[in-house]
Short mmCIF file of C-alpha atoms in Angstrom, two decimals:
data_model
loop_
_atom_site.label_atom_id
_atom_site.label_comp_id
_atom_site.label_asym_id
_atom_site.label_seq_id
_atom_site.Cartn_x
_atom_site.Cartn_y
_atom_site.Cartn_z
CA UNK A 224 -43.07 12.27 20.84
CA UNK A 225 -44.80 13.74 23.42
CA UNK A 226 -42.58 12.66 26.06
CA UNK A 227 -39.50 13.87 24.19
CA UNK A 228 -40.63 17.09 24.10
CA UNK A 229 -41.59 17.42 28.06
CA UNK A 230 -37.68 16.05 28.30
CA UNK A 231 -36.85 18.46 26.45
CA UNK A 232 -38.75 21.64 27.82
CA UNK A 233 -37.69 20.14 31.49
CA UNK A 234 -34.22 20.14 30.48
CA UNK A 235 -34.18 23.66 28.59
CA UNK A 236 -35.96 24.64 31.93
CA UNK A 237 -33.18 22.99 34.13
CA UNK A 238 -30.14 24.69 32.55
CA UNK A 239 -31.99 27.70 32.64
CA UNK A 240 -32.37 27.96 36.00
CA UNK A 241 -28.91 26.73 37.03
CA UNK A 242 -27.11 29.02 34.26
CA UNK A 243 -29.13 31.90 36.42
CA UNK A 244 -27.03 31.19 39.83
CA UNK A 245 -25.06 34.46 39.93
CA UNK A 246 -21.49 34.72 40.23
CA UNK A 247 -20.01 36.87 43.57
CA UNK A 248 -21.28 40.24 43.93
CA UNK A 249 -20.51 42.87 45.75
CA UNK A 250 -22.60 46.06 47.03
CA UNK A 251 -20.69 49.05 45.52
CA UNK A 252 -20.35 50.20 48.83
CA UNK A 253 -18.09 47.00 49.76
CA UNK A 254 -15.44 48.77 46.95
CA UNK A 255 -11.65 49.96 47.18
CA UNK A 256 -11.37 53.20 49.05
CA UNK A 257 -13.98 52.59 51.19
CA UNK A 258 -14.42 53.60 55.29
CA UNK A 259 -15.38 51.14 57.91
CA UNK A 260 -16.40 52.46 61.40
CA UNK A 261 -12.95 51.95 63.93
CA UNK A 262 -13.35 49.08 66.84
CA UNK A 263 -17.29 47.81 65.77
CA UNK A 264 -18.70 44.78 64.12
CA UNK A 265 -19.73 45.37 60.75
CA UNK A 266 -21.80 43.60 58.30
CA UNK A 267 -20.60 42.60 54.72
CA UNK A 268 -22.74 41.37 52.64
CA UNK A 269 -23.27 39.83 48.80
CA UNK A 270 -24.15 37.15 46.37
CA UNK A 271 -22.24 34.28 45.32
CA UNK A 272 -23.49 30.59 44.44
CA UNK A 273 -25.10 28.70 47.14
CA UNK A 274 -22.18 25.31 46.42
CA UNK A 275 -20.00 27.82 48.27
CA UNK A 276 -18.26 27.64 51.14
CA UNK A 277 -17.17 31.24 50.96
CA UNK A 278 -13.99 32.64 53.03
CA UNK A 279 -13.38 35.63 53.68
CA UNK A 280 -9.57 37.03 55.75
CA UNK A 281 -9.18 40.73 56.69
CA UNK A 282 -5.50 42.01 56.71
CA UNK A 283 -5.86 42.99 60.04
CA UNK A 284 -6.57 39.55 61.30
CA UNK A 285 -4.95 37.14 58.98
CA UNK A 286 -5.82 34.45 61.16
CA UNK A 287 -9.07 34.77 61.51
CA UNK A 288 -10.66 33.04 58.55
CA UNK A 289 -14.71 34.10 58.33
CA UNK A 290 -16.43 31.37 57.00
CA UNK A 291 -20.08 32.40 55.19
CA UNK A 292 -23.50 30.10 53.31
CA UNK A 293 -25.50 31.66 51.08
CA UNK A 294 -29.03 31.12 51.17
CA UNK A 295 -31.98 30.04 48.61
CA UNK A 296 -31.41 33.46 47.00
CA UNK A 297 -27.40 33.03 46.47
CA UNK A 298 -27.24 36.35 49.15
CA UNK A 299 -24.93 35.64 51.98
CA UNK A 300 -23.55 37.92 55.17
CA UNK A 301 -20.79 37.74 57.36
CA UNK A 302 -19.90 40.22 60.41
CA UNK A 303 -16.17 41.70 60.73
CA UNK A 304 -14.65 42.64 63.60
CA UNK A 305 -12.82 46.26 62.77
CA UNK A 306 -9.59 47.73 64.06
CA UNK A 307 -8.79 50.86 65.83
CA UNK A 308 -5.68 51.20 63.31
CA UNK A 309 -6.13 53.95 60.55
CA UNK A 310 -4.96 51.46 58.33
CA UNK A 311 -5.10 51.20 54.87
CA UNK A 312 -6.39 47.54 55.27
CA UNK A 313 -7.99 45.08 52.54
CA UNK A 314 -10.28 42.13 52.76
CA UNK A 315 -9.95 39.22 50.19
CA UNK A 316 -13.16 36.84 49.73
CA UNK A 317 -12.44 33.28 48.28
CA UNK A 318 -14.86 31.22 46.87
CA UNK A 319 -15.14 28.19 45.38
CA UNK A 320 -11.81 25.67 46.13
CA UNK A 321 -10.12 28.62 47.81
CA UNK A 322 -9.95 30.55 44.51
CA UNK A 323 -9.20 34.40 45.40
CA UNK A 324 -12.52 36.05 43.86
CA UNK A 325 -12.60 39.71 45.05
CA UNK A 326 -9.96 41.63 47.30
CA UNK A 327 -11.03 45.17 48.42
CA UNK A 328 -8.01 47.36 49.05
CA UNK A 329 -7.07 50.88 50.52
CA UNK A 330 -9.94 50.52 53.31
CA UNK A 331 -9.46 53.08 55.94
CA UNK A 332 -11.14 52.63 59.63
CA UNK A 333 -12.05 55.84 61.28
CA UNK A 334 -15.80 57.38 61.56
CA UNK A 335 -18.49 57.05 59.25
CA UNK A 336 -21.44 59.27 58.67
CA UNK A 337 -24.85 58.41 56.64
CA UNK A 338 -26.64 61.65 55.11
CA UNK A 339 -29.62 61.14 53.45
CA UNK A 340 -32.32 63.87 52.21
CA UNK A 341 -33.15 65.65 49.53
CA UNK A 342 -31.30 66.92 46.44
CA UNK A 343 -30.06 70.47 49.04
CA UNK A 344 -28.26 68.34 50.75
CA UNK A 345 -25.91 67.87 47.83
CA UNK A 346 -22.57 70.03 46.62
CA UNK A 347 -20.53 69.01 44.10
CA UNK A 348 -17.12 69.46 44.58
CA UNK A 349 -15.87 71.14 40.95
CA UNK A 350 -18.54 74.23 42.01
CA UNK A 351 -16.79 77.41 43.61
CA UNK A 352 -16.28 77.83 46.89
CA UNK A 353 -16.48 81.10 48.30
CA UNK A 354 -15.38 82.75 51.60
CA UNK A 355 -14.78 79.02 52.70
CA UNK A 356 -11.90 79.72 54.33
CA UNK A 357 -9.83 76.59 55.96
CA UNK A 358 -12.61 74.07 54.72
CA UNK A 359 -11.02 74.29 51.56
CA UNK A 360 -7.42 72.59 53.16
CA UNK A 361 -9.98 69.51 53.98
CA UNK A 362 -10.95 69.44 50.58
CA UNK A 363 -7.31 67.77 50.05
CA UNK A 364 -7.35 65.19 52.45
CA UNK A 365 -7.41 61.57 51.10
CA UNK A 366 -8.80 60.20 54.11
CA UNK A 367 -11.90 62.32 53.72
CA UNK A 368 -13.91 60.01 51.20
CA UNK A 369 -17.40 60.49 50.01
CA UNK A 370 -20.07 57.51 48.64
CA UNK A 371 -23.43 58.66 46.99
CA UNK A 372 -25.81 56.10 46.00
CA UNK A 373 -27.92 56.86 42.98
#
């Protein structure tokens, strides 16, 4: 009896920790209308099950098929080569027996800026804007996109 019962709790244990393994993940800065900086290597990075032999091809480069592991922790990376082209451009990430899991679409390449401070360096949009004057016309440019983390 006491045997079943450690066969048991080992097996309860077992599927617990393989039901765990995460599916893919994105950071929700790796997201549709996002900006990548023009003509540099940048990182992408996520989660997906470690049995992976994840793929990932940039529109850009159709050819050029990025092959990533995860590690222990089912967290992987991969490094891009960016265009100078505008774009809009999407990456698709396949997974497991070259299943599409995750395409990111309407990703423009130009210049990208990280603010960070405190809460005065914050202004939302819907607020008034006085004696702006032209800033306002840049207020209605798509390719002018904006990411806060919370």
């Amino acid at each position: 009896m006491k045997r079943l019962f450690i066969i048991i709790t080992f097996i309860l244990a077992f599927t617990h920790v393989s039901a765990q393994n995460p599916e893919f993940a994105l950071p929700s800065i790796i997201s549709d209308h996002a900006v990548m900086q023009r003509n540099s290597e940048v990182k992408l990075w996520g989660w997906c099950p470690s049995v992976w032999d994840l793929k990932i091809v940039c529109s850009w480069a159709p050819a050029d098929t990025i092959h990533a592991k995860s590690d222990m922790h089912c967290s992987w990376e991969a490094y891009i080569r960016t265009p100078e082209s505008t774009g809009p451009h999407s990456i698709r990430f396949y997974g497991w027996e070259n299943k599409l899991e995750r395409e990111v679409n309407d990703i423009l390449m130009g210049e990208t800026w990280l603010c960070s401070g405190q809460s005065n360096m914050e202004y939302i949009m819907s607020y008034p804007v006085r004696d702006a004057g032209d800033i306002t016309k840049a207020l209605e440019n798509k390719q002018v996109r904006f990411f806060q983390s919370i």
